[in-house]
Coordinates of C-alpha atoms in Angstrom, one line a residue:
X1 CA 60.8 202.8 -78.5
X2 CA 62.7 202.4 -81.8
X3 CA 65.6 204.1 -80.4
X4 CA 65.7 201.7 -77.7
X5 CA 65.6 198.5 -79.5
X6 CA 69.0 200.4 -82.0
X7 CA 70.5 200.8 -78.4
X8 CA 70.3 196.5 -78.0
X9 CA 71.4 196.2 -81.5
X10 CA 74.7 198.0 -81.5
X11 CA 75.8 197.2 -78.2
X12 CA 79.1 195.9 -79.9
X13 CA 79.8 199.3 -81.1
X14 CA 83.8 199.9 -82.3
X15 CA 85.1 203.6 -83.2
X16 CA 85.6 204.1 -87.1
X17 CA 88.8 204.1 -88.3
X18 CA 90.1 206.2 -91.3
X19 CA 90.5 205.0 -94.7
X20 CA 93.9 204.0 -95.6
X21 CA 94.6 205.8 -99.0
X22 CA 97.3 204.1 -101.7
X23 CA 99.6 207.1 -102.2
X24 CA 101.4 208.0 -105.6
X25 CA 105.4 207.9 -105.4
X26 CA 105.9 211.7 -105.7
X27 CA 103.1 211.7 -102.5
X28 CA 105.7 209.7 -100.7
X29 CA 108.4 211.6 -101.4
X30 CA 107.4 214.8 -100.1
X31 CA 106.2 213.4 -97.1
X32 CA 109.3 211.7 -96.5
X33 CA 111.1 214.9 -97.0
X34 CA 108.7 216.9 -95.1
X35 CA 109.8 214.7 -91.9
X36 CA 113.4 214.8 -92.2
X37 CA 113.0 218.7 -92.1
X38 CA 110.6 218.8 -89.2
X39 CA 110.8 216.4 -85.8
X40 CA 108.6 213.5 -85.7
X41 CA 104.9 213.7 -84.5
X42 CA 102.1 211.5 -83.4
X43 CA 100.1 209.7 -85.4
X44 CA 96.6 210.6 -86.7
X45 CA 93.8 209.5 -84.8
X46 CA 90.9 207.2 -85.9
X47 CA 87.7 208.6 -87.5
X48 CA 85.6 206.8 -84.3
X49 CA 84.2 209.8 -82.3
X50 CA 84.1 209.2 -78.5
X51 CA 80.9 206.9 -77.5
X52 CA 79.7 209.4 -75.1
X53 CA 79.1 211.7 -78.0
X54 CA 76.9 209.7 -78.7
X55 CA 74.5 210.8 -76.2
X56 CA 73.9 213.8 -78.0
X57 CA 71.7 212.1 -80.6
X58 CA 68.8 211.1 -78.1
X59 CA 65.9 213.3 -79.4
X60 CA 62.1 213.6 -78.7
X61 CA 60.9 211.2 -81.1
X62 CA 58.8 209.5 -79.3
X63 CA 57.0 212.3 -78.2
X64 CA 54.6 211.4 -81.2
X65 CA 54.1 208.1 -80.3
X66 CA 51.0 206.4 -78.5
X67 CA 53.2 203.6 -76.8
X68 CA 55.9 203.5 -73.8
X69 CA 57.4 200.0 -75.1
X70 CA 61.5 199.6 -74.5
X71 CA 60.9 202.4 -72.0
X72 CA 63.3 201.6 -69.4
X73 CA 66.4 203.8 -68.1
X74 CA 68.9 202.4 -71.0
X75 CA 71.3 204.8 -72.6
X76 CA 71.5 205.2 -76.6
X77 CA 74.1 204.1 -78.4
X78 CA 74.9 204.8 -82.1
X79 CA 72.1 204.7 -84.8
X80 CA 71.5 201.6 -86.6
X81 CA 73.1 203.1 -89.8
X82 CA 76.0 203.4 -88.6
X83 CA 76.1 200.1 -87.1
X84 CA 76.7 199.3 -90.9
X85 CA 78.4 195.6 -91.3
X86 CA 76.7 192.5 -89.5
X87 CA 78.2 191.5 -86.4
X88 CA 79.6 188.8 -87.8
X89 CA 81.8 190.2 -90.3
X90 CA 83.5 192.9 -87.6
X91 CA 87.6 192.1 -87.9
X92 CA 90.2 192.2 -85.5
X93 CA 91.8 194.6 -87.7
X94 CA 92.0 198.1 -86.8
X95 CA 92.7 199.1 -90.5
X96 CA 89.6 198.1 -91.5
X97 CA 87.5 200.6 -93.0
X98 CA 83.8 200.2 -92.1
X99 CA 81.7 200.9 -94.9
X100 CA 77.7 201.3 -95.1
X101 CA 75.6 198.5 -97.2
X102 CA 76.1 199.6 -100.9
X103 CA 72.5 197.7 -101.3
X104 CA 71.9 194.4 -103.5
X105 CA 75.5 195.3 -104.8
X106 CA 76.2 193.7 -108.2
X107 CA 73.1 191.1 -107.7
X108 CA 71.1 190.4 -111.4
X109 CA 67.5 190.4 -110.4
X110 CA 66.5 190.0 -114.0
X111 CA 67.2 186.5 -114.1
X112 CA 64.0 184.9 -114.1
X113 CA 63.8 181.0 -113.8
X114 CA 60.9 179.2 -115.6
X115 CA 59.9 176.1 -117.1
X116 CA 62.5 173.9 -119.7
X117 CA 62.8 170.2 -120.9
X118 CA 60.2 167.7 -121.9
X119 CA 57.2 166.6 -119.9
X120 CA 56.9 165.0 -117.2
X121 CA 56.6 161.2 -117.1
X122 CA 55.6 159.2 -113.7
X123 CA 58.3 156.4 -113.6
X124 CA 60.9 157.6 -116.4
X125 CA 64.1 158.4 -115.4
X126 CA 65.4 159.7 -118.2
X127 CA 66.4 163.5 -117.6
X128 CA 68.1 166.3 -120.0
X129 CA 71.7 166.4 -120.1
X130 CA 73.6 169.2 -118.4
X131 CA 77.3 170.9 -118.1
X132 CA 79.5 170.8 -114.8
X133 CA 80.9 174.0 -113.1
X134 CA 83.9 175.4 -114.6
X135 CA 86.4 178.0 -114.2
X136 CA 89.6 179.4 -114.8
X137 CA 92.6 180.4 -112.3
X138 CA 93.7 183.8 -111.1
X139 CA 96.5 185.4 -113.5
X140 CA 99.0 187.4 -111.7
X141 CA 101.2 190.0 -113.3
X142 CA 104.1 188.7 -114.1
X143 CA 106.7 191.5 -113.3
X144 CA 106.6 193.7 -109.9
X145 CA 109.9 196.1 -110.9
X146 CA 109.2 199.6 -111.1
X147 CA 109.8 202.4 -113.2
X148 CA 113.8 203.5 -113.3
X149 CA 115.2 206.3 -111.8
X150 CA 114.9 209.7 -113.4
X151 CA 112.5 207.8 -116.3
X152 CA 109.1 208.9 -116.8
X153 CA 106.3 207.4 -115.3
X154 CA 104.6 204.9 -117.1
X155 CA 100.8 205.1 -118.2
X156 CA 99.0 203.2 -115.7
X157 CA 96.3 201.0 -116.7
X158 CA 92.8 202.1 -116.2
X159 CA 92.0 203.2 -112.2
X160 CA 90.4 200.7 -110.0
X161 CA 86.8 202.5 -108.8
X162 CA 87.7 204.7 -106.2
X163 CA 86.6 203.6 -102.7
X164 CA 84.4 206.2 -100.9
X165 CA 85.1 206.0 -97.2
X166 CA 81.2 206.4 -95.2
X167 CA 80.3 209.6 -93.2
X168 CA 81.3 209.9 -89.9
X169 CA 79.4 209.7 -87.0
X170 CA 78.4 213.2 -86.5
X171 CA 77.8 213.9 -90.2
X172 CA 75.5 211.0 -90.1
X173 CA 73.8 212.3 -86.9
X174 CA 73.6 215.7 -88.2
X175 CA 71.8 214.4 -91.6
X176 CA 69.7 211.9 -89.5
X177 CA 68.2 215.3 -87.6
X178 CA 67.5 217.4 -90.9
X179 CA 66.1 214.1 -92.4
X180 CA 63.4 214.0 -89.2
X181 CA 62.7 218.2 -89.5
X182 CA 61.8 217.7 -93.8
X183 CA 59.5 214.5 -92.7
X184 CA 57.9 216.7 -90.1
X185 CA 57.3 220.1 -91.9
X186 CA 56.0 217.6 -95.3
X187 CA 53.4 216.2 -93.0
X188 CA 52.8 219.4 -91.7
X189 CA 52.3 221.6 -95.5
X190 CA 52.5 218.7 -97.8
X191 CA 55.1 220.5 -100.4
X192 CA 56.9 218.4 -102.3
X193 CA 59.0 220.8 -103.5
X194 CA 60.1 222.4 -100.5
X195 CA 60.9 218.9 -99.4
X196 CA 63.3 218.4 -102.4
X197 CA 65.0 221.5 -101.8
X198 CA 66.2 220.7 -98.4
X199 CA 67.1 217.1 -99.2
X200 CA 69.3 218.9 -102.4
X201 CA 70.8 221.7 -99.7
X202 CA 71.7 218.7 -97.6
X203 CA 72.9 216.5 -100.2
X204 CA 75.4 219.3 -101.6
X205 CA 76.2 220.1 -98.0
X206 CA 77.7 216.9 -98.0
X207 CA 79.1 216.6 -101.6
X208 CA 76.3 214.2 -103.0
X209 CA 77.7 211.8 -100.7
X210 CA 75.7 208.6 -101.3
X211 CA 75.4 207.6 -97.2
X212 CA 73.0 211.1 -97.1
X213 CA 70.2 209.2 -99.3
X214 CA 71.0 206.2 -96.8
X215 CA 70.2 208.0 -93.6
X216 CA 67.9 210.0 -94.7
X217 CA 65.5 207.5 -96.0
X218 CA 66.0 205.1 -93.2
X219 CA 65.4 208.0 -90.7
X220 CA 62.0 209.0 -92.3
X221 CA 61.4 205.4 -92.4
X222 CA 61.7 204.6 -88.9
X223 CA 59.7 208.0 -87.9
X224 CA 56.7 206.9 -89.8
X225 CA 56.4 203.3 -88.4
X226 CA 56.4 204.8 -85.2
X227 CA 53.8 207.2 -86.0
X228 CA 49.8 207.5 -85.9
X229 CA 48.5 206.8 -89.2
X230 CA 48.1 210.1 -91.0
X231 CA 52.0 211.1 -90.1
X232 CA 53.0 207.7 -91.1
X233 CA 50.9 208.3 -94.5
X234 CA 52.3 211.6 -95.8
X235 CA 56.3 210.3 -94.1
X236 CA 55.9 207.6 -96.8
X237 CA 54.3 209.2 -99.7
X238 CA 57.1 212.1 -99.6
X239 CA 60.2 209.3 -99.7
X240 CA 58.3 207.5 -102.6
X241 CA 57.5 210.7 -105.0
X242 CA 61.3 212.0 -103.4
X243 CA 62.7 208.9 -105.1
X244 CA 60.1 208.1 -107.7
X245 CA 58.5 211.0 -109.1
X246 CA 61.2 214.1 -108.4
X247 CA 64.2 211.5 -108.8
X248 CA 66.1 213.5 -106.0
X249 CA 66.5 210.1 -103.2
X250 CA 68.4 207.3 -104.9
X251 CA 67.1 203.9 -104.8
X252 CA 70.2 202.8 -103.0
X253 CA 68.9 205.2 -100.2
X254 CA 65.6 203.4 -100.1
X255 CA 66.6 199.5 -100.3
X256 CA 68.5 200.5 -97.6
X257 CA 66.0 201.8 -95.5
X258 CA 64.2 198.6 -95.9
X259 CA 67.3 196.8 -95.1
X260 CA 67.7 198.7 -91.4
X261 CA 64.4 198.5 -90.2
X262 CA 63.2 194.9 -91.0
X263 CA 66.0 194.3 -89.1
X264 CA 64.5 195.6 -86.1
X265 CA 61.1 194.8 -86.9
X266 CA 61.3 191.2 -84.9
X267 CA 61.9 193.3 -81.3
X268 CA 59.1 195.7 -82.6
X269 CA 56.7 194.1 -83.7
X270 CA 55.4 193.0 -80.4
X271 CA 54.6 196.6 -79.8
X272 CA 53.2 197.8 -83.1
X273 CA 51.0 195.1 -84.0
X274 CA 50.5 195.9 -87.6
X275 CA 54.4 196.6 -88.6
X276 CA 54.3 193.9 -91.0
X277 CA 51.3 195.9 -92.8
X278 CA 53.4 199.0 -92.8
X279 CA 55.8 197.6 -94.6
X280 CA 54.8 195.8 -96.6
X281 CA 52.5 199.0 -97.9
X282 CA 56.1 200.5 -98.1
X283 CA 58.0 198.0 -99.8
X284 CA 54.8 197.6 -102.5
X285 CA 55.0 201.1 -103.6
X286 CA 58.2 200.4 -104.9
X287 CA 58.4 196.5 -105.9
X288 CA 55.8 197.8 -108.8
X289 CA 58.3 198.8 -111.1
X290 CA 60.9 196.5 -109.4
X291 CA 63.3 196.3 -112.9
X292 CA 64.3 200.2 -112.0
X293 CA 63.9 200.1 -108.0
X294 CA 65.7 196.5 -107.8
X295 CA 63.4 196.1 -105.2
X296 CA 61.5 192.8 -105.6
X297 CA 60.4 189.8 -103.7
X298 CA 63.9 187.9 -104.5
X299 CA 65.3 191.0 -102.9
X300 CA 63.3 190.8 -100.0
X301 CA 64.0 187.1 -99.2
X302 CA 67.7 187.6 -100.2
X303 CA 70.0 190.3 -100.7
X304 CA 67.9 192.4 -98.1
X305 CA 68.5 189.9 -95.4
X306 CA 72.5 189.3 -95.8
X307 CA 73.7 191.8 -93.1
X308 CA 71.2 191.0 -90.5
X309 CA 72.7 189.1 -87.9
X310 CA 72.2 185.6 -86.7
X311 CA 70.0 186.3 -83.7
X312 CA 67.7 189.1 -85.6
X313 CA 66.9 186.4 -87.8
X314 CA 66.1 183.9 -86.0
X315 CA 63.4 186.2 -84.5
X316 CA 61.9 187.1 -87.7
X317 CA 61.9 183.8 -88.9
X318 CA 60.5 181.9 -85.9
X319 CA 58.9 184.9 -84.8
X320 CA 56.9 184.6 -87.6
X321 CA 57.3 188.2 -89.3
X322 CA 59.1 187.3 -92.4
X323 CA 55.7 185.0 -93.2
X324 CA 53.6 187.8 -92.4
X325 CA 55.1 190.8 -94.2
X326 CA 55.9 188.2 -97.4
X327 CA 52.0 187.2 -97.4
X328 CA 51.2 190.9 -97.2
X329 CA 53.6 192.1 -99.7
X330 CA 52.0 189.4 -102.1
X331 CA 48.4 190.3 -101.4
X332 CA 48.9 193.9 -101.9
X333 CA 50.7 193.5 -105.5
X334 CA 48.2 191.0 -106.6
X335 CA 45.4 193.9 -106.2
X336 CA 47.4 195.9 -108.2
X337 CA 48.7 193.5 -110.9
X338 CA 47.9 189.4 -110.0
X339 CA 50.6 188.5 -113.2
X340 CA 52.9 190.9 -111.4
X341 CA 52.4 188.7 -108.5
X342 CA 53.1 185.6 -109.7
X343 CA 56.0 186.5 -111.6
X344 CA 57.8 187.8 -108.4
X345 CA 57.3 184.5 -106.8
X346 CA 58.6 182.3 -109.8
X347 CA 61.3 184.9 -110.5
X348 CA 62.9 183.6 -107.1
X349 CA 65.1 180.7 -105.9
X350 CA 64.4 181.6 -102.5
X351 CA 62.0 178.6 -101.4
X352 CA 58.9 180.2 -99.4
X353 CA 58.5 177.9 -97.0
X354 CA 62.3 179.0 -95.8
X355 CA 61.1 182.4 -94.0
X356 CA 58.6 180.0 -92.8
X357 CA 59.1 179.0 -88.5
X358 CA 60.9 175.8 -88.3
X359 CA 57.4 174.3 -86.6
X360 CA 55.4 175.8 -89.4
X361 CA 56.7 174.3 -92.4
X362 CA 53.6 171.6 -93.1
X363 CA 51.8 171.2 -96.3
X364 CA 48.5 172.0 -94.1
X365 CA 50.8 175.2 -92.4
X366 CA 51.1 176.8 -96.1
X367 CA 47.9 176.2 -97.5
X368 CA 46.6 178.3 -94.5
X369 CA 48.9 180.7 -95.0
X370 CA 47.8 181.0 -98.7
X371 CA 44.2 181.0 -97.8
X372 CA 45.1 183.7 -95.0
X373 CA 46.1 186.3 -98.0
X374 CA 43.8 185.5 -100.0
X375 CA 47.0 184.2 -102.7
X376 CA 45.1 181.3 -104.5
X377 CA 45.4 182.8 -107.6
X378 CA 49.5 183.9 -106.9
X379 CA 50.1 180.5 -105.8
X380 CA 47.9 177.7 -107.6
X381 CA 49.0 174.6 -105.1
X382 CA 45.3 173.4 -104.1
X383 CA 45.8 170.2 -106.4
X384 CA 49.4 169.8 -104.8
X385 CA 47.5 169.6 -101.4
X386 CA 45.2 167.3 -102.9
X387 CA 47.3 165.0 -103.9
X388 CA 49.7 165.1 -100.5
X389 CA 46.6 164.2 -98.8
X390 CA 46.0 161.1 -100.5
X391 CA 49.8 160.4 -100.4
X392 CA 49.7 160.8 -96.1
X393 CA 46.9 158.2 -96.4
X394 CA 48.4 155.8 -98.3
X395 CA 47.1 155.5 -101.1
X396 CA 47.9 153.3 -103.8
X397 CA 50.3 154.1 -106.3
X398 CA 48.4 153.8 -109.1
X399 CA 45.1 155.9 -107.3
X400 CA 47.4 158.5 -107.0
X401 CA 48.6 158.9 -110.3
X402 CA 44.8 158.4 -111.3
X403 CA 44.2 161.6 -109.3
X404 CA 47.3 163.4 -110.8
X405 CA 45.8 162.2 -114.5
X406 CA 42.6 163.6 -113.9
X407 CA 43.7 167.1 -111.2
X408 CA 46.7 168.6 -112.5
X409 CA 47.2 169.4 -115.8
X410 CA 50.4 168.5 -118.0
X411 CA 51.1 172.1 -118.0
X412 CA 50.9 172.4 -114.5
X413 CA 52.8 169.4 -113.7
X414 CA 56.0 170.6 -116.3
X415 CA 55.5 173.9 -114.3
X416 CA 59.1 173.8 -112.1
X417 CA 57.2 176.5 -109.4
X418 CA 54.2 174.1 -108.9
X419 CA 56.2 171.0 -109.2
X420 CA 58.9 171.7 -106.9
X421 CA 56.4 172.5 -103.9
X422 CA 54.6 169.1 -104.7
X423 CA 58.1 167.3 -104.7
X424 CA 58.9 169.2 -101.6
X425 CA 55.5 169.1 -99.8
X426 CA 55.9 164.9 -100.5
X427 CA 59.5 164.8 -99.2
X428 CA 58.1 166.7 -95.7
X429 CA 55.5 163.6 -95.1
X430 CA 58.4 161.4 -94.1
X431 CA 59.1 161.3 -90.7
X432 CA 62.7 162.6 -89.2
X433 CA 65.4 160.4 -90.2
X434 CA 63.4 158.4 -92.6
X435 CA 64.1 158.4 -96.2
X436 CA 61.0 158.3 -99.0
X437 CA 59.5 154.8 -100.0
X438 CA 60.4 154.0 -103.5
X439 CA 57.0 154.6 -104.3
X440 CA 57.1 158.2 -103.4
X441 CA 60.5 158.1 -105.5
X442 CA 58.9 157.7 -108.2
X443 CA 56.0 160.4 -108.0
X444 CA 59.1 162.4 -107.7
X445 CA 60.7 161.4 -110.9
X446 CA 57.0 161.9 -112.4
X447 CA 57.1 165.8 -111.2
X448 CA 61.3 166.3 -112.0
X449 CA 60.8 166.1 -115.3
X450 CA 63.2 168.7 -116.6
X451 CA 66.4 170.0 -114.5
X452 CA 65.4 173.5 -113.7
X453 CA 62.8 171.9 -111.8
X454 CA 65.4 169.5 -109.8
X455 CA 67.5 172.6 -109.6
X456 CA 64.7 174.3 -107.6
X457 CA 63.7 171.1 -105.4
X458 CA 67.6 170.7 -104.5
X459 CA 67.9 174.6 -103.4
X460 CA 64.7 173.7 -101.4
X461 CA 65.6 171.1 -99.6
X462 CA 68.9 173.1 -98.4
X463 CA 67.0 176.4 -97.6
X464 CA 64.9 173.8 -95.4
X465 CA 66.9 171.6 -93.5
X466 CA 70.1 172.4 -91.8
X467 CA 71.6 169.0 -90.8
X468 CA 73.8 168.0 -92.9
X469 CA 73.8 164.9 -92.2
X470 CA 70.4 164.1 -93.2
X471 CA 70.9 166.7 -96.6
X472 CA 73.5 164.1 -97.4
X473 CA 71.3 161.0 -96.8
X474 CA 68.4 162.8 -98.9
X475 CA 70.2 163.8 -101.5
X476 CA 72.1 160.6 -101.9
X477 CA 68.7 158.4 -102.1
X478 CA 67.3 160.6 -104.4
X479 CA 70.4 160.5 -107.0
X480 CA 70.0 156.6 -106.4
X481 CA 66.2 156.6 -106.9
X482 CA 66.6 158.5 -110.3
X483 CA 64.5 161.6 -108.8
X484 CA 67.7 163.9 -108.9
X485 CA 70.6 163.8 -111.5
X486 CA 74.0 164.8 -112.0
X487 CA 73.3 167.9 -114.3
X488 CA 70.9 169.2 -112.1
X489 CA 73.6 169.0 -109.1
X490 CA 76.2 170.7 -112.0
X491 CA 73.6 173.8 -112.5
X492 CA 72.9 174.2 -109.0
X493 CA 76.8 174.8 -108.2
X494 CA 76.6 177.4 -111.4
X495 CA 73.4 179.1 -110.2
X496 CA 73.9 183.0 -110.3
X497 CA 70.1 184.2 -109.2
X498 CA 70.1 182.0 -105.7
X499 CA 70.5 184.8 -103.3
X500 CA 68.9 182.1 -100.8
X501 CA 70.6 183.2 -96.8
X502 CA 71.3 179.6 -96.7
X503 CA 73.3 179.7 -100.1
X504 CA 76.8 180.3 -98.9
X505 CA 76.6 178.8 -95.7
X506 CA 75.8 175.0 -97.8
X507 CA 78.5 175.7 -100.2
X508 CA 81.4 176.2 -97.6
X509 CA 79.7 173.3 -95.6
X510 CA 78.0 170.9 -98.7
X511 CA 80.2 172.2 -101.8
X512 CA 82.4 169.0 -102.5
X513 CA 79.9 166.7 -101.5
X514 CA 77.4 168.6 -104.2
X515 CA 80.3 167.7 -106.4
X516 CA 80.8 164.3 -105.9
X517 CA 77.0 164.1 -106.9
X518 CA 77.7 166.2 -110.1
X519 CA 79.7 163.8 -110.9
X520 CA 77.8 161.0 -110.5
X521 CA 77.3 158.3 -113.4

């Protein structure tokens, strides 16, 4: 089944090419003297193997599964791991190396966001000051001469990192077959040690290349969501004490993993009705201790999703997967720790209601989706409904701030987490098109008290709407009405922990008009 739904991913398939390599002048001049002494011949060919290679990978993995879903008479194409870019980043080019996700790259997941300024005041609009984007140009060097004849070679200055070209095709395919014969005999014996072992001999086989820690863990992986639950048990259990306890599969390997298969998990998920729980009970063991596994719920909502392509996502999103396996993931890690919790979710800029379905996105939608997994205690917004309520019934201004006065606590209401959701669940009760009454305005000022908090409700309003058009409008009114200032548009552009999917898309598409308003007087 799984194999199937790879085959629909990677229809696009394109041959690998080799890795062009910047060569040293003495290279150069041996090879240029090495073909005036012999006659010319071809060129190299590409690393791409021939697609109907490919074939050879079909295998018998389903023979330990209890469904016949994605049955049909397709043929397979190449794995998902090797389908390693999104679809739409492929280039023209045919000197384009294709490299393998390298994981959340250079991403700081130890920046936390959290509370700052004074409290709030209903009605003031006088907000903490801020700083505007800067930067500095590009230097160039200033000289390209090189080094005279028969004069020694200057001392270069230090190496760029070397880039590692990915494993081909039948490498990958040949780890991706070991990987599936370890996860099979550790469910059969349950020895950790032998397990090591082989995933060591395979690793040197292949030089410590980091792409066998890739495709091994996302093999095992996708063998144990497809299998009954006391396989899928001991598959998982050996890649988190392999990684974990023995240190033998990188963390790279694992994040990964993750990556690859919620990407497939809208198409599946039909057919295994529980995916979400799976893995979410995967992703759990290692979001524990998520400052050494960089796996966290910031990951999950961000870096994790950057190279899944457009249509994939619209299918977990609207599908409604992303909600499900994010309400697991927190109901699971508030048994274990409930601070833990709570911390991942105000440790992100990625607004929740985001991965939410574009029909789902309701004051009423979240709060049952809170009550659903049992997160009152991870998300404390049952005053913030509270007070919606009386907002969508128009109620007076001054009954509403008496309910705010005697419901939600100063503390609470400087909290930029509890705050934002308020500001945004009150910006969602206006109709399409229509811009918030001044009153509202000013129950908005009353929660953005401080600029992280307007930091947070600006990144929220762009994870949730995607007309420009009516950001523009929004945003505008609300730098009119006082609710939003300039500083907060200036820390917004600066932000280095938004790792929001939306976050590049509104800075090509929003970034000058966000600067005009950063400017603003």
């Amino acid at each position: 089944m799984i194999k199937d739904v790879i085959e629909l991913r990677q229809h696009r398939w394109e041959p690998r090419r080799k890795e062009l390599k910047q060569k040293t002048l003495n290279e150069i001049r041996k090879e240029a003297e090495r073909e005036a002494r012999a006659p010319p011949s071809s060129a190299p060919s590409g690393g791409g193997r021939d697609r109907g290679d490919r074939d050879h990978f079909r295998s018998d993995r389903r023979s330990n599964s209890s469904r016949d879903g994605f049955n049909s008479g397709r043929s397979t194409m190449a794995p998902v791991y090797q389908h390693s870019q999104s679809m739409s980043t492929r280039s023209s080019s045919s000197n384009k190396q294709m490299t393998l996700p390298r994981g959340i790259g250079a991403r700081d997941d130890s920046v936390k966001t959290g509370p700052s300024g004074r409290p709030a005041a209903f009605g003031v609009a006088s907000r903490q000051g801020g700083r505007g984007p800067s930067g500095s140009p590009a230097s160039f060097p200033s000289s390209r001469r090189g080094p005279a004849a028969g004069a020694k070679k200057p001392q270069s200055p230090a190496p760029r990192a070397k880039v590692i070209p990915p494993l081909d095709d039948e490498a990958q395919e040949k780890i991706g077959k070991k990987a599936k014969s370890i996860a099979e005999e550790y469910v059969s014996i349950v020895d950790l040690k032998e397990a090591e072992a082989c995933l060591v001999e395979v690793q040197k086989e292949f030089k410590n290349h980091e792409d066998v820690n890739r495709v091994f863990a996302f093999e095992v992986l996708k063998e144990a969501i497809d299998a009954k639950a006391e396989a899928r048990e001991k598959m998982v259990e050996m890649l988190e004490k392999l990684s974990l306890e023995t240190k033998t599969l990188t963390f790279v390997g694992i994040r990964y993993a993750i990556e690859k298969t919620i990407e497939l998990c809208g198409d599946l998920w039909c057919d295994v009705p529980k995916l979400h729980e799976h893995m979410s009970e995967f992703v759990v063991r290692f979001m524990k201790d998520s400052s050494l596994t960089c796996v966290s719920v910031d990951w999950v909502l961000g870096g994790c999703l950057q190279s899944v392509d457009k249509d994939a996502m619209e299918e977990l999103i609207d599908g409604g997967f992303l909600a499900a396996v994010l309400g697991e993931i927190l109901k699971l890690l508030k048994a274990v720790d409930v601070e833990k919790a709570k911390k991942e979710i105000s440790a992100t800029n990625v607004t929740i209601l985001s991965v939410f379905p574009s029909y789902k996105q309701s004051p009423k939608d979240m709060q049952e989706w809170i009550k659903k997994y049992e997160l009152e205690d991870v998300l404390p917004l049952e005053p913030a409904f509270g007070l919606v309520e009386r907002v969508s019934k128009a109620s007076s201004y001054d009954e509403v701030v008496s309910y705010i006065t005697k419901n939600i606590p100063e503390t609470m209401r400087n909290d930029p987490l509890f705050a934002t959701y308020t500001c945004l669940f009150i910006l969602n009760l206006s109709k399409e098109g229509e811009l918030p009454s001044a009153e509202r305005c000013m129950l908005l000022m009353g929660f953005c008290g401080n600029t992280d908090t307007q930091v947070r409700l600006v990144s929220a309003i762009v994870q949730t709407r995607t007309d420009n058009d009516e950001v523009k409008k929004l945003l505008k009114h609300l730098v009119k009405e006082g609710a939003v200032l300039a500083p907060a548009f200036s820390k917004w552009l600066e932000l280095k922990n938004d790792n929001s999917l939306s976050r590049m898309r509104v800075q090509e598409e929003l970034g000058e008009f966000v600067e005009e308003l950063a400017r603003t007087k």
